[in-house]
Amino acid sequence: MTGLAVDDAAWTSAWRHRSPGDKLLLCGGLVVCALLLPAWPGSVLVGLVAVGLALGPARVPARTFGRAVRLPLAFVTVGALTAVVAVDGDGIGWAPDAAARAGSLAGHALAGSAAVLLLATTTPMSDLLPALRRMRVPEAVVEVASVVYRLLFVLLDSLRTIREAQTARMGYSSLRRSYRSSGVLAAAVLTRSWDRARRMQAGLAGRGLETGLRVLPEALPSSRAFLVTTGAGLAGIVAASLAIA
């Protein structure tokens, strides 16, 4: 276990050994459907399919998927509320079509988030980054994603170490001490992470790194049956949405 629940789920998923290109096609298609189809019923169908595939064939733990969707849900809720508020000469009020606008925004965003989480909980970054390079995604984008992924674990390791030390010293024994310890924890994690990132950059530069950190990717062949099923499923979502809307 790495300490990052989404990453742990990706490594233990039943789709771990499927081709990342196949999964990118499926999840990318679902995201496009979530963006272009009407919120009802298109986004609802996309969301149900993404969640059903994650909890069913991919065997992602429901608890992990539910916890992962909480943060996007918070952003979507805040965005929906700000999008339906109207400010005019009479003050602040609700827009005339507030309910429809909020429902459409939340539907598109949640369906797209579920599709992205399906990819994140079934595909480790070590598989995804080589696949992005093969798809000719700009090297700078892939390299930044790779460095951010590595620094996440530096951040988590620092957080865990400092919090354990604070707990051993009764740092969370009362509400007042908890507030103080949380502030010290945030400051210490940020400064330590910044220092380790700086040392990492110096070390890579000292080795003459100019083309990124290349690793030997695991060969994961594409599945024709998976691709055919993906195409049929996406076409079914589009047809059902246009027929019902």
PDB file of N, CA, C and O in Angstrom, residues 4 10 17 40 47 60 71 104-105 109 125 132 179 190 192 200 208 213 216 221 233 235:
ATOM      1  N   LEU A   4      -1.985   6.350  -0.812  1.00  0.00           N
ATOM      2  CA  LEU A   4      -2.905   7.127  -1.635  1.00  0.00           C
ATOM      3  C   LEU A   4      -3.990   6.160  -2.090  1.00  0.00           C
ATOM      4  O   LEU A   4      -3.732   5.259  -2.882  1.00  0.00           O
ATOM      5  N   ALA A  10      -6.092   1.590  -8.005  1.00  0.00           N
ATOM      6  CA  ALA A  10      -5.665   1.363  -9.386  1.00  0.00           C
ATOM      7  C   ALA A  10      -4.767   0.125  -9.498  1.00  0.00           C
ATOM      8  O   ALA A  10      -4.888  -0.660 -10.443  1.00  0.00           O
ATOM      9  N   HIS A  17      -4.536  -4.893 -15.629  1.00  0.00           N
ATOM     10  CA  HIS A  17      -3.735  -5.404 -16.741  1.00  0.00           C
ATOM     11  C   HIS A  17      -4.393  -5.176 -18.103  1.00  0.00           C
ATOM     12  O   HIS A  17      -3.955  -5.768 -19.092  1.00  0.00           O
ATOM     13  N   TRP A  40     -30.096  15.697 -19.010  1.00  0.00           N
ATOM     14  CA  TRP A  40     -31.082  14.616 -18.877  1.00  0.00           C
ATOM     15  C   TRP A  40     -31.493  14.138 -20.257  1.00  0.00           C
ATOM     16  O   TRP A  40     -31.912  14.954 -21.068  1.00  0.00           O
ATOM     17  N   GLY A  47     -23.044   8.872 -15.941  1.00  0.00           N
ATOM     18  CA  GLY A  47     -22.697   8.658 -14.536  1.00  0.00           C
ATOM     19  C   GLY A  47     -23.001   7.247 -14.070  1.00  0.00           C
ATOM     20  O   GLY A  47     -22.182   6.619 -13.387  1.00  0.00           O
ATOM     21  N   VAL A  60     -13.548  -1.830  -8.147  1.00  0.00           N
ATOM     22  CA  VAL A  60     -13.013  -0.753  -7.301  1.00  0.00           C
ATOM     23  C   VAL A  60     -13.841  -0.727  -6.020  1.00  0.00           C
ATOM     24  O   VAL A  60     -15.075  -0.757  -6.083  1.00  0.00           O
ATOM     25  N   LEU A  71     -14.560  15.266  -3.094  1.00  0.00           N
ATOM     26  CA  LEU A  71     -13.938  16.563  -3.385  1.00  0.00           C
ATOM     27  C   LEU A  71     -14.513  17.192  -4.660  1.00  0.00           C
ATOM     28  O   LEU A  71     -14.896  18.371  -4.652  1.00  0.00           O
ATOM     29  N   SER A 104     -28.312  21.294 -14.737  1.00  0.00           N
ATOM     30  CA  SER A 104     -27.504  20.998 -15.920  1.00  0.00           C
ATOM     31  C   SER A 104     -26.010  21.037 -15.591  1.00  0.00           C
ATOM     32  O   SER A 104     -25.250  20.139 -15.969  1.00  0.00           O
ATOM     33  N   LEU A 105     -25.590  22.069 -14.860  1.00  0.00           N
ATOM     34  CA  LEU A 105     -24.177  22.195 -14.507  1.00  0.00           C
ATOM     35  C   LEU A 105     -23.720  21.027 -13.634  1.00  0.00           C
ATOM     36  O   LEU A 105     -22.672  20.418 -13.881  1.00  0.00           O
ATOM     37  N   ALA A 109     -21.000  18.055 -14.757  1.00  0.00           N
ATOM     38  CA  ALA A 109     -19.757  17.987 -13.986  1.00  0.00           C
ATOM     39  C   ALA A 109     -19.616  16.650 -13.257  1.00  0.00           C
ATOM     40  O   ALA A 109     -18.540  16.045 -13.246  1.00  0.00           O
ATOM     41  N   MET A 125      -0.428   5.372 -12.549  1.00  0.00           N
ATOM     42  CA  MET A 125       0.273   6.415 -13.310  1.00  0.00           C
ATOM     43  C   MET A 125       1.435   5.836 -14.109  1.00  0.00           C
ATOM     44  O   MET A 125       1.787   6.370 -15.160  1.00  0.00           O
ATOM     45  N   LEU A 132       0.378   8.176 -22.547  1.00  0.00           N
ATOM     46  CA  LEU A 132       0.239   9.571 -22.996  1.00  0.00           C
ATOM     47  C   LEU A 132       1.369   9.947 -23.947  1.00  0.00           C
ATOM     48  O   LEU A 132       1.164  10.693 -24.908  1.00  0.00           O
ATOM     49  N   TYR A 179      -5.980  22.746  17.156  1.00  0.00           N
ATOM     50  CA  TYR A 179      -5.847  23.887  16.243  1.00  0.00           C
ATOM     51  C   TYR A 179      -4.378  24.281  16.078  1.00  0.00           C
ATOM     52  O   TYR A 179      -3.892  24.529  14.979  1.00  0.00           O
ATOM     53  N   LEU A 190       4.624  22.105   4.362  1.00  0.00           N
ATOM     54  CA  LEU A 190       4.922  22.932   3.198  1.00  0.00           C
ATOM     55  C   LEU A 190       6.410  23.232   3.083  1.00  0.00           C
ATOM     56  O   LEU A 190       6.997  23.118   2.001  1.00  0.00           O
ATOM     57  N   ARG A 192       8.965  21.575   4.467  1.00  0.00           N
ATOM     58  CA  ARG A 192       9.739  20.359   4.217  1.00  0.00           C
ATOM     59  C   ARG A 192       9.559  19.876   2.774  1.00  0.00           C
ATOM     60  O   ARG A 192      10.524  19.472   2.122  1.00  0.00           O
ATOM     61  N   MET A 200      15.418  17.614  -4.920  1.00  0.00           N
ATOM     62  CA  MET A 200      15.160  16.694  -6.029  1.00  0.00           C
ATOM     63  C   MET A 200      15.507  17.349  -7.366  1.00  0.00           C
ATOM     64  O   MET A 200      16.130  16.730  -8.247  1.00  0.00           O
ATOM     65  N   GLY A 208      22.359  15.739 -15.237  1.00  0.00           N
ATOM     66  CA  GLY A 208      22.228  16.091 -16.649  1.00  0.00           C
ATOM     67  C   GLY A 208      20.908  15.675 -17.253  1.00  0.00           C
ATOM     68  O   GLY A 208      20.828  15.364 -18.450  1.00  0.00           O
ATOM     69  N   LEU A 213      12.411  11.348 -16.886  1.00  0.00           N
ATOM     70  CA  LEU A 213      12.735  10.055 -16.289  1.00  0.00           C
ATOM     71  C   LEU A 213      12.007   8.964 -17.071  1.00  0.00           C
ATOM     72  O   LEU A 213      10.800   8.799 -16.946  1.00  0.00           O
ATOM     73  N   LEU A 216      10.822   1.518 -18.276  1.00  0.00           N
ATOM     74  CA  LEU A 216      10.417   0.510 -19.240  1.00  0.00           C
ATOM     75  C   LEU A 216       8.963   0.136 -18.984  1.00  0.00           C
ATOM     76  O   LEU A 216       8.644  -0.484 -17.962  1.00  0.00           O
ATOM     77  N   PRO A 221      -1.360  -5.594 -24.014  1.00  0.00           N
ATOM     78  CA  PRO A 221      -1.978  -5.583 -25.338  1.00  0.00           C
ATOM     79  C   PRO A 221      -3.417  -5.106 -25.300  1.00  0.00           C
ATOM     80  O   PRO A 221      -4.137  -5.296 -24.317  1.00  0.00           O
ATOM     81  N   GLY A 233     -21.196   0.550 -26.467  1.00  0.00           N
ATOM     82  CA  GLY A 233     -21.767   1.189 -25.279  1.00  0.00           C
ATOM     83  C   GLY A 233     -21.913   2.694 -25.453  1.00  0.00           C
ATOM     84  O   GLY A 233     -22.947   3.276 -25.103  1.00  0.00           O
ATOM     85  N   ALA A 235     -22.129   4.325 -28.287  1.00  0.00           N
ATOM     86  CA  ALA A 235     -23.187   4.569 -29.273  1.00  0.00           C
ATOM     87  C   ALA A 235     -24.564   4.382 -28.649  1.00  0.00           C
ATOM     88  O   ALA A 235     -25.505   5.134 -28.953  1.00  0.00           O
TER      89      ALA A 235
END
